[in-house]
Coordinates of N, CA and C in Angstrom, one line a residue:
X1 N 2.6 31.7 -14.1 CA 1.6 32.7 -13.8 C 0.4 32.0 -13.2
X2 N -0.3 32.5 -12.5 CA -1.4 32.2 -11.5 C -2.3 32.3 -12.7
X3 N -3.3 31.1 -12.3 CA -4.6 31.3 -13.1 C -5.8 31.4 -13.0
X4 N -6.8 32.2 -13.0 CA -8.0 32.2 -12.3 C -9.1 32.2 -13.0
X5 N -10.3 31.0 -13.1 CA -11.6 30.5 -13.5 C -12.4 31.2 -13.0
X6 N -13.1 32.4 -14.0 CA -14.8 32.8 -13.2 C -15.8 31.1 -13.8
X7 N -16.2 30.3 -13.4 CA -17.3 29.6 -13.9 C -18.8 30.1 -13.5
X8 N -19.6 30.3 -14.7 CA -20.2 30.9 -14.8 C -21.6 29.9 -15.6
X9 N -22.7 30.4 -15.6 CA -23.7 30.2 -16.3 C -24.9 31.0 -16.8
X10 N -24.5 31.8 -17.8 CA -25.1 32.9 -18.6 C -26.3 32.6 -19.3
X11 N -27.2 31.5 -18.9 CA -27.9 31.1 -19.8 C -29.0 31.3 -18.8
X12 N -30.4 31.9 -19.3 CA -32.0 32.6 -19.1 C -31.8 33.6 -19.3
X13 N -32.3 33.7 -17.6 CA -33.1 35.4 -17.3 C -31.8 36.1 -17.0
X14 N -32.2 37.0 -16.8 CA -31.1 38.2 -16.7 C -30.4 38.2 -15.4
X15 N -31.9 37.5 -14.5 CA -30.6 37.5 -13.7 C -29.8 36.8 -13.4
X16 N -29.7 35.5 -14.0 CA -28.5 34.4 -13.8 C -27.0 35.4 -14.8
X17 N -27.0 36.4 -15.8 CA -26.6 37.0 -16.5 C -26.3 38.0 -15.9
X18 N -26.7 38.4 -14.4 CA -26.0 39.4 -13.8 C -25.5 38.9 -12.9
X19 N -25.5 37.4 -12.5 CA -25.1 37.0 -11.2 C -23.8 36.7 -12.1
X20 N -23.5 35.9 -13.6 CA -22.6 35.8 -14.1 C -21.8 37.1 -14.1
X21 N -22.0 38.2 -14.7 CA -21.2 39.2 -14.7 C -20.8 39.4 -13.4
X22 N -21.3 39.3 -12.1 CA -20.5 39.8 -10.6 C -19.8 38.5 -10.6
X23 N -19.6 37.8 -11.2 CA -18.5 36.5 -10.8 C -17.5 36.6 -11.6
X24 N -18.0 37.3 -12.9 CA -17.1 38.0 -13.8 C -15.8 38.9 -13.5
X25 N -16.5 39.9 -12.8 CA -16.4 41.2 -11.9 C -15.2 41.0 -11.1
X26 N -15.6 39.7 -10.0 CA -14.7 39.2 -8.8 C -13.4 38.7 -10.0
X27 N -13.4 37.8 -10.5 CA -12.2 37.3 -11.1 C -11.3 38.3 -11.9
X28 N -12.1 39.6 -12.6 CA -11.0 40.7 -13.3 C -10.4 41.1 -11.9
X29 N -11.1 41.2 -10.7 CA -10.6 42.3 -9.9 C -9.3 41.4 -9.4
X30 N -9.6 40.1 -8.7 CA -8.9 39.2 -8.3 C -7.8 39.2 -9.0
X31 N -7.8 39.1 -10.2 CA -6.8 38.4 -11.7 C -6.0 39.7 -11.6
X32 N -6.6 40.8 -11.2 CA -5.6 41.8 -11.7 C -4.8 42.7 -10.9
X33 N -5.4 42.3 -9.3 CA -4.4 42.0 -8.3 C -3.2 40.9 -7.7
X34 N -3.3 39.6 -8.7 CA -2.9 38.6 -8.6 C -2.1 38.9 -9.9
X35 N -2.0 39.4 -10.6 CA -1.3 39.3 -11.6 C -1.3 37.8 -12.6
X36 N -2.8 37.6 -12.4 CA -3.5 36.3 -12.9 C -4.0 36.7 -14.4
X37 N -4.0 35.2 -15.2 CA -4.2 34.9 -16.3 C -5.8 34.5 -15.9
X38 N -6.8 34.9 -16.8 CA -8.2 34.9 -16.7 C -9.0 34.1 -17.1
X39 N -9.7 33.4 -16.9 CA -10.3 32.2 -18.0 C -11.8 32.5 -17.7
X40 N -12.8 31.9 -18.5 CA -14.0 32.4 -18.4 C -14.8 30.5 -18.7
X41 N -15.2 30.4 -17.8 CA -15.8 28.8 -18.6 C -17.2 28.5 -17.9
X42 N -18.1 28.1 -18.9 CA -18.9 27.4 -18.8 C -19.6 26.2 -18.7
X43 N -20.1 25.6 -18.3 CA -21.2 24.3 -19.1 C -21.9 24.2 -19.8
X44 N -22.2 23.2 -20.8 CA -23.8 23.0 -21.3 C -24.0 21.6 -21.7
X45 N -25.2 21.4 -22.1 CA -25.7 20.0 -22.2 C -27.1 20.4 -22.7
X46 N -27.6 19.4 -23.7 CA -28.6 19.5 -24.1 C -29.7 18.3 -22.8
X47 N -30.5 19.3 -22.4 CA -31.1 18.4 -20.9 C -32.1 17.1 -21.9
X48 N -31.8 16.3 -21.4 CA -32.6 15.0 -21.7 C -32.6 14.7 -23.4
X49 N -31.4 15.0 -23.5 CA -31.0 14.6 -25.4 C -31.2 13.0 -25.3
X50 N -30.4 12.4 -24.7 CA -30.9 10.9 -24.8 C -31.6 10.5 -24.6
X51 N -32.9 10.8 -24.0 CA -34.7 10.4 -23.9 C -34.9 10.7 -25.2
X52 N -34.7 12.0 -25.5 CA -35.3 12.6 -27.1 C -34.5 12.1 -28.3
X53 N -33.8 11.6 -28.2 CA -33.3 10.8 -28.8 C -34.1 9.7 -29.7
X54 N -34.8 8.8 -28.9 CA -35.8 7.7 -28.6 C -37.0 8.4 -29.6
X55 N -37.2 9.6 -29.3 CA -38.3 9.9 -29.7 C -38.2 10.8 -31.3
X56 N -37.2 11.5 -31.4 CA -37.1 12.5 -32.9 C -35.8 12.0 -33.7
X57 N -36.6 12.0 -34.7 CA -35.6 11.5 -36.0 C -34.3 12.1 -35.6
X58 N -32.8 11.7 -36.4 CA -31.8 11.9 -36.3 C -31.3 13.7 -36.5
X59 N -32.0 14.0 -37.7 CA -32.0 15.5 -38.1 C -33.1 16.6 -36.6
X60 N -33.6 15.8 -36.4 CA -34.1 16.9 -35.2 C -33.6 16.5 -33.8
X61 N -33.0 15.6 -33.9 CA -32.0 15.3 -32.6 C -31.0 16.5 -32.4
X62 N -30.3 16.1 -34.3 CA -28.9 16.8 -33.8 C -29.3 18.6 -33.8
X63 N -30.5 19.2 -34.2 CA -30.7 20.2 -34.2 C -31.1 20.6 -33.1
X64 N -31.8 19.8 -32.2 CA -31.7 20.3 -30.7 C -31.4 20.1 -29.9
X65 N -29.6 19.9 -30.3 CA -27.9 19.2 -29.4 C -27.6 20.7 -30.1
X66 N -27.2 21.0 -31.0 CA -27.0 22.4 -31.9 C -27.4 23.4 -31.3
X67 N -28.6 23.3 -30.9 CA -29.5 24.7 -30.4 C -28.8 24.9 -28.9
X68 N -29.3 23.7 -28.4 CA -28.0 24.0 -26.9 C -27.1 24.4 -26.8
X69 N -26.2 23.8 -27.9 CA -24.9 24.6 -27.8 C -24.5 26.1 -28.4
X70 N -25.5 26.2 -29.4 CA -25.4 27.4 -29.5 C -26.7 28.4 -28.8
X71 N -27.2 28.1 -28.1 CA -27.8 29.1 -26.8 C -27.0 29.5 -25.7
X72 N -26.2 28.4 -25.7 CA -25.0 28.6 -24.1 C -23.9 29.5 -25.0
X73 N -23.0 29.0 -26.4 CA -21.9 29.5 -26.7 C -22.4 31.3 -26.9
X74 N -23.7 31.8 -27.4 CA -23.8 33.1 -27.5 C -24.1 33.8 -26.2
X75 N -24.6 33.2 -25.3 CA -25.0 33.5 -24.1 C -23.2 33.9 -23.3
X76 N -22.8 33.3 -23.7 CA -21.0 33.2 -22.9 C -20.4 34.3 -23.7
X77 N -20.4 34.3 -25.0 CA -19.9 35.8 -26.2 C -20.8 37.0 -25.5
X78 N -22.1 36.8 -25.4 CA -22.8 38.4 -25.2 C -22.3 38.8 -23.3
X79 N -22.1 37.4 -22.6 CA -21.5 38.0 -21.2 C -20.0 39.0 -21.8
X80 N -19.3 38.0 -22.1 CA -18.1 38.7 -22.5 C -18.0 40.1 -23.4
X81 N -18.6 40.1 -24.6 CA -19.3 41.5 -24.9 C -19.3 42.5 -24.1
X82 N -19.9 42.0 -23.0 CA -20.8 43.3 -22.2 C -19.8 43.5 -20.8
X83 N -19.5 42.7 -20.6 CA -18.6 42.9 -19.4 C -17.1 43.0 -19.4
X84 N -16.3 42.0 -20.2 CA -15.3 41.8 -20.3 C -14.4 42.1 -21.8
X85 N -14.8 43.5 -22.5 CA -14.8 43.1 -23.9 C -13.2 42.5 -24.5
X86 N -12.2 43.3 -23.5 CA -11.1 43.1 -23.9 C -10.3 41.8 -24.0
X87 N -11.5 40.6 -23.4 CA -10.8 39.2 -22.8 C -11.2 38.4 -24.2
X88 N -10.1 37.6 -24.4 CA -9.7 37.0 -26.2 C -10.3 35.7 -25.8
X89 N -10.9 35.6 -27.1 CA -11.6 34.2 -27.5 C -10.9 33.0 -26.9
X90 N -9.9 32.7 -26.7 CA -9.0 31.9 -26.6 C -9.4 31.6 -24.5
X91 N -10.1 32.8 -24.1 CA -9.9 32.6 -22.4 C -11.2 32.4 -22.3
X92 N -12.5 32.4 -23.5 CA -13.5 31.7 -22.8 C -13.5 30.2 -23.2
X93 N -14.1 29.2 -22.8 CA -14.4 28.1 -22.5 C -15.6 27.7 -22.6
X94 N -16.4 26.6 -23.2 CA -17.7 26.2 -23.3 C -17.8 24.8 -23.7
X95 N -17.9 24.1 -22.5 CA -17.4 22.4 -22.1 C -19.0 22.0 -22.2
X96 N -18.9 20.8 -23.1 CA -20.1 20.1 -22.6 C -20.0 18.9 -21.6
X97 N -21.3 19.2 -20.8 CA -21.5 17.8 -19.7 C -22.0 19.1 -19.1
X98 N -22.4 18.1 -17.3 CA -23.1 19.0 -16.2 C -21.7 19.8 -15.7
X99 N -21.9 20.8 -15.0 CA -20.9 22.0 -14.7 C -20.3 21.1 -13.3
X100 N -20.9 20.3 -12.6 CA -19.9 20.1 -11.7 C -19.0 18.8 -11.8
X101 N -19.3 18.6 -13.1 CA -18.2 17.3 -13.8 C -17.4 18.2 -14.8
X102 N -18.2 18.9 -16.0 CA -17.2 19.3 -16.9 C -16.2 20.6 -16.1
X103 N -16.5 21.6 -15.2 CA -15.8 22.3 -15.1 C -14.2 22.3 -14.3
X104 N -14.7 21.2 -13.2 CA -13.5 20.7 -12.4 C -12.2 20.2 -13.3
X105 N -12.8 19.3 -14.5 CA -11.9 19.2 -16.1 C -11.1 20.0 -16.4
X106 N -11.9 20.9 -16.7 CA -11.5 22.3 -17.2 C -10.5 22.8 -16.4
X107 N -10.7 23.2 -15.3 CA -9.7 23.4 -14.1 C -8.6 22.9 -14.5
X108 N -8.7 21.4 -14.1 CA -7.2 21.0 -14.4 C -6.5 20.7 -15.7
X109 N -7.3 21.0 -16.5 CA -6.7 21.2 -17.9 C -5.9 21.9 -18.5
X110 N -6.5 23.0 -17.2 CA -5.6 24.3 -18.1 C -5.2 24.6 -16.5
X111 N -4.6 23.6 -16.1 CA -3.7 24.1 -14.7 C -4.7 25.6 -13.8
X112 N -5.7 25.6 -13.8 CA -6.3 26.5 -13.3 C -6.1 26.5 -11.3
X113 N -5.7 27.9 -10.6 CA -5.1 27.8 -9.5 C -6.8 28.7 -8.4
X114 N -7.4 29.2 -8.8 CA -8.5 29.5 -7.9 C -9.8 29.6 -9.1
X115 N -10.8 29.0 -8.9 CA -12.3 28.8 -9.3 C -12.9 30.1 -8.5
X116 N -13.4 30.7 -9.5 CA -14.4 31.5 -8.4 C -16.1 31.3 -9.6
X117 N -17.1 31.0 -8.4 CA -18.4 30.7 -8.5 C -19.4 31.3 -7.8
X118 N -20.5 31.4 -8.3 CA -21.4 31.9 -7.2 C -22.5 30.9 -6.7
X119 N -23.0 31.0 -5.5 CA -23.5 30.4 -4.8 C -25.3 30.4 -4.8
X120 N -26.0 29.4 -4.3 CA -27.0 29.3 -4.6 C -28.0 30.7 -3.8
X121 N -27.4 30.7 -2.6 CA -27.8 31.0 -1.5 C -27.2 32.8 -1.1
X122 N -27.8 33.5 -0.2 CA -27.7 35.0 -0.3 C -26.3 35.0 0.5
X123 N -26.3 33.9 1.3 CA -24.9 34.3 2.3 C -23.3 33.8 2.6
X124 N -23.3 32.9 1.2 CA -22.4 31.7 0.8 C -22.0 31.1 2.0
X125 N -23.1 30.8 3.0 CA -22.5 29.9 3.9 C -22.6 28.6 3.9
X126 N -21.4 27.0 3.8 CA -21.7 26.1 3.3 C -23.0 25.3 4.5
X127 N -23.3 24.3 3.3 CA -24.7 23.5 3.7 C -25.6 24.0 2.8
X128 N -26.7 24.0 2.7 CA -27.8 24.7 2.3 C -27.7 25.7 1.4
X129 N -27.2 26.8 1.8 CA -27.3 27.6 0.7 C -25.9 27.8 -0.4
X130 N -24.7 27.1 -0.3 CA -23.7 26.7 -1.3 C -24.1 26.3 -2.6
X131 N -25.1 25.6 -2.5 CA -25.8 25.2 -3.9 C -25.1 24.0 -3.7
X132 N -26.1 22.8 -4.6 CA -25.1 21.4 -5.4 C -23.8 21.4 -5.8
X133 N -24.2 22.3 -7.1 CA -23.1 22.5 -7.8 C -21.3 23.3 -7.0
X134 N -21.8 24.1 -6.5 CA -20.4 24.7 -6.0 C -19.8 23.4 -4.9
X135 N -20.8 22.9 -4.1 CA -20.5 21.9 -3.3 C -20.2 21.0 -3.5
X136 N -20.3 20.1 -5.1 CA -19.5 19.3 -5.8 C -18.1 19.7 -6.2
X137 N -18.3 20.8 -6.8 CA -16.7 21.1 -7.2 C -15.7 21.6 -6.1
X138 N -16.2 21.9 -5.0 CA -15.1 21.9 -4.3 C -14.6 20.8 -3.4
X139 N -15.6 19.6 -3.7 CA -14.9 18.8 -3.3 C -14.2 17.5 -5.0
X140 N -14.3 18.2 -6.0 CA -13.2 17.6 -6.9 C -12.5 18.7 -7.5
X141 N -12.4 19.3 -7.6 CA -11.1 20.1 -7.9 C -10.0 20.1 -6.3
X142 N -8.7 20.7 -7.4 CA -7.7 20.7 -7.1 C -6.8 21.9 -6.3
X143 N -8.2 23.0 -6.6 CA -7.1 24.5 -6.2 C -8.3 25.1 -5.3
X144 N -7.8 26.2 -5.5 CA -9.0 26.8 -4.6 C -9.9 27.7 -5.0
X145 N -11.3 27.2 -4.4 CA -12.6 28.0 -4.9 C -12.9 29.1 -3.7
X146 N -13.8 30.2 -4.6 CA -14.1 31.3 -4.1 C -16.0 31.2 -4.3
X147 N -16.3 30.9 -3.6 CA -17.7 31.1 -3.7 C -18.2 32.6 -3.4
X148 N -19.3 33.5 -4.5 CA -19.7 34.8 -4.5 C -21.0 34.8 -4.5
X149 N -21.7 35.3 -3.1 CA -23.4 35.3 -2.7 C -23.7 36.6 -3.9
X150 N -24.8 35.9 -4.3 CA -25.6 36.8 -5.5 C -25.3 38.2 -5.1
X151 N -25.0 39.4 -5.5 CA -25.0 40.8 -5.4 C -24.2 41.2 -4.6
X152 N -23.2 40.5 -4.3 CA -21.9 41.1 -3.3 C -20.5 41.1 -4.2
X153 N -20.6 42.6 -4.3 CA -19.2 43.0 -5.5 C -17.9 43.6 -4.9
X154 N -16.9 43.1 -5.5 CA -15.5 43.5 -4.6 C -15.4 44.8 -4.3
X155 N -16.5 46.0 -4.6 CA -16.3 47.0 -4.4 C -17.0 47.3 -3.2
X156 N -18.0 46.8 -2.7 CA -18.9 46.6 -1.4 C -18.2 46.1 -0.5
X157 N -17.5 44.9 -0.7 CA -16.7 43.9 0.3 C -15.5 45.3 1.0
X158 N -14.7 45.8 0.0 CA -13.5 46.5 -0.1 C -14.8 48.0 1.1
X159 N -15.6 48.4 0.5 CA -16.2 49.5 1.5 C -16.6 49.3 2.2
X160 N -16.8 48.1 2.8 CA -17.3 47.4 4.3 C -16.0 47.1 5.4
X161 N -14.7 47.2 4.5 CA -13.6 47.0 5.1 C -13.0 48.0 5.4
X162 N -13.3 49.6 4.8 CA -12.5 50.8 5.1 C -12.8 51.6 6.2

């Protein structure tokens, strides 16, 4: 069975949480014209734990390595909640490291066959507005990525085409 990665980053404002749900969005539609298995993954990392390290006792270290990970792991449950309710614990994902090291992992870990991400930029055209991150992983992963410009949903794309 074909497998397909929304990678996502559900963590702030709302709108990085609705950019996640339209990447959400593309992969159910994708997955369920592809007769694809669905995976949902993210990153996290506590930013600059090993500076703070240096600086806070061991009990408030590991409490704000904890807090990271549980701000990303609820932030990934309330996408799924709200968008995806029916998709089982088992297909989300919540890797620690930066997203364009831990996710490419992820990919091939679980034999994953198309990544779809969204892009920094309104027009996903590469250079400049692909973002870092998608522009790293498509050049280390293995299968094929889908990059998705903020607010363009398979139901727009599909009524631009009829």
């Amino acid at each position: 069975a074909e497998r397909v990665l929304a990678a996502v980053d559900p963590v702030g404002a709302a709108q990085r949480e609705a950019i996640a749900a339209g990447i959400l969005g593309w992969a159910e539609q994708i997955g369920s014209w592809a007769n694809a298995e669905l995976h949902v993954g993210t990153a996290w990392n506590a930013a600059g734990a090993e500076l703070l390290r240096q600086n806070l006792d061991e009990d408030e270290w590991k409490t704000y390595v904890e807090e990271a990970h549980r701000t990303t792991a609820d932030a990934l449950t309330h996408l799924r909640d709200r968008h995806a309710p029916a998709l089982a614990n088992e297909a989300l994902h919540l890797v620690e490291g930066v997203a364009h090291e831990a996710l490419p992992e992820l990919a091939r870990a679980h034999g994953i066959d198309l990544i779809i991400m969204g892009t920094r930029g309104n027009d996903g055209a590469v250079g400049d507005h692909l973002g870092e991150t998608a522009e790293t992983m498509i050049r280390e992963v293995h299968c094929s990525v889908l990059t998705i410009p903020p607010g363009v949903s398979p139901e727009a794309v599909l009524a631009s085409e009829g």
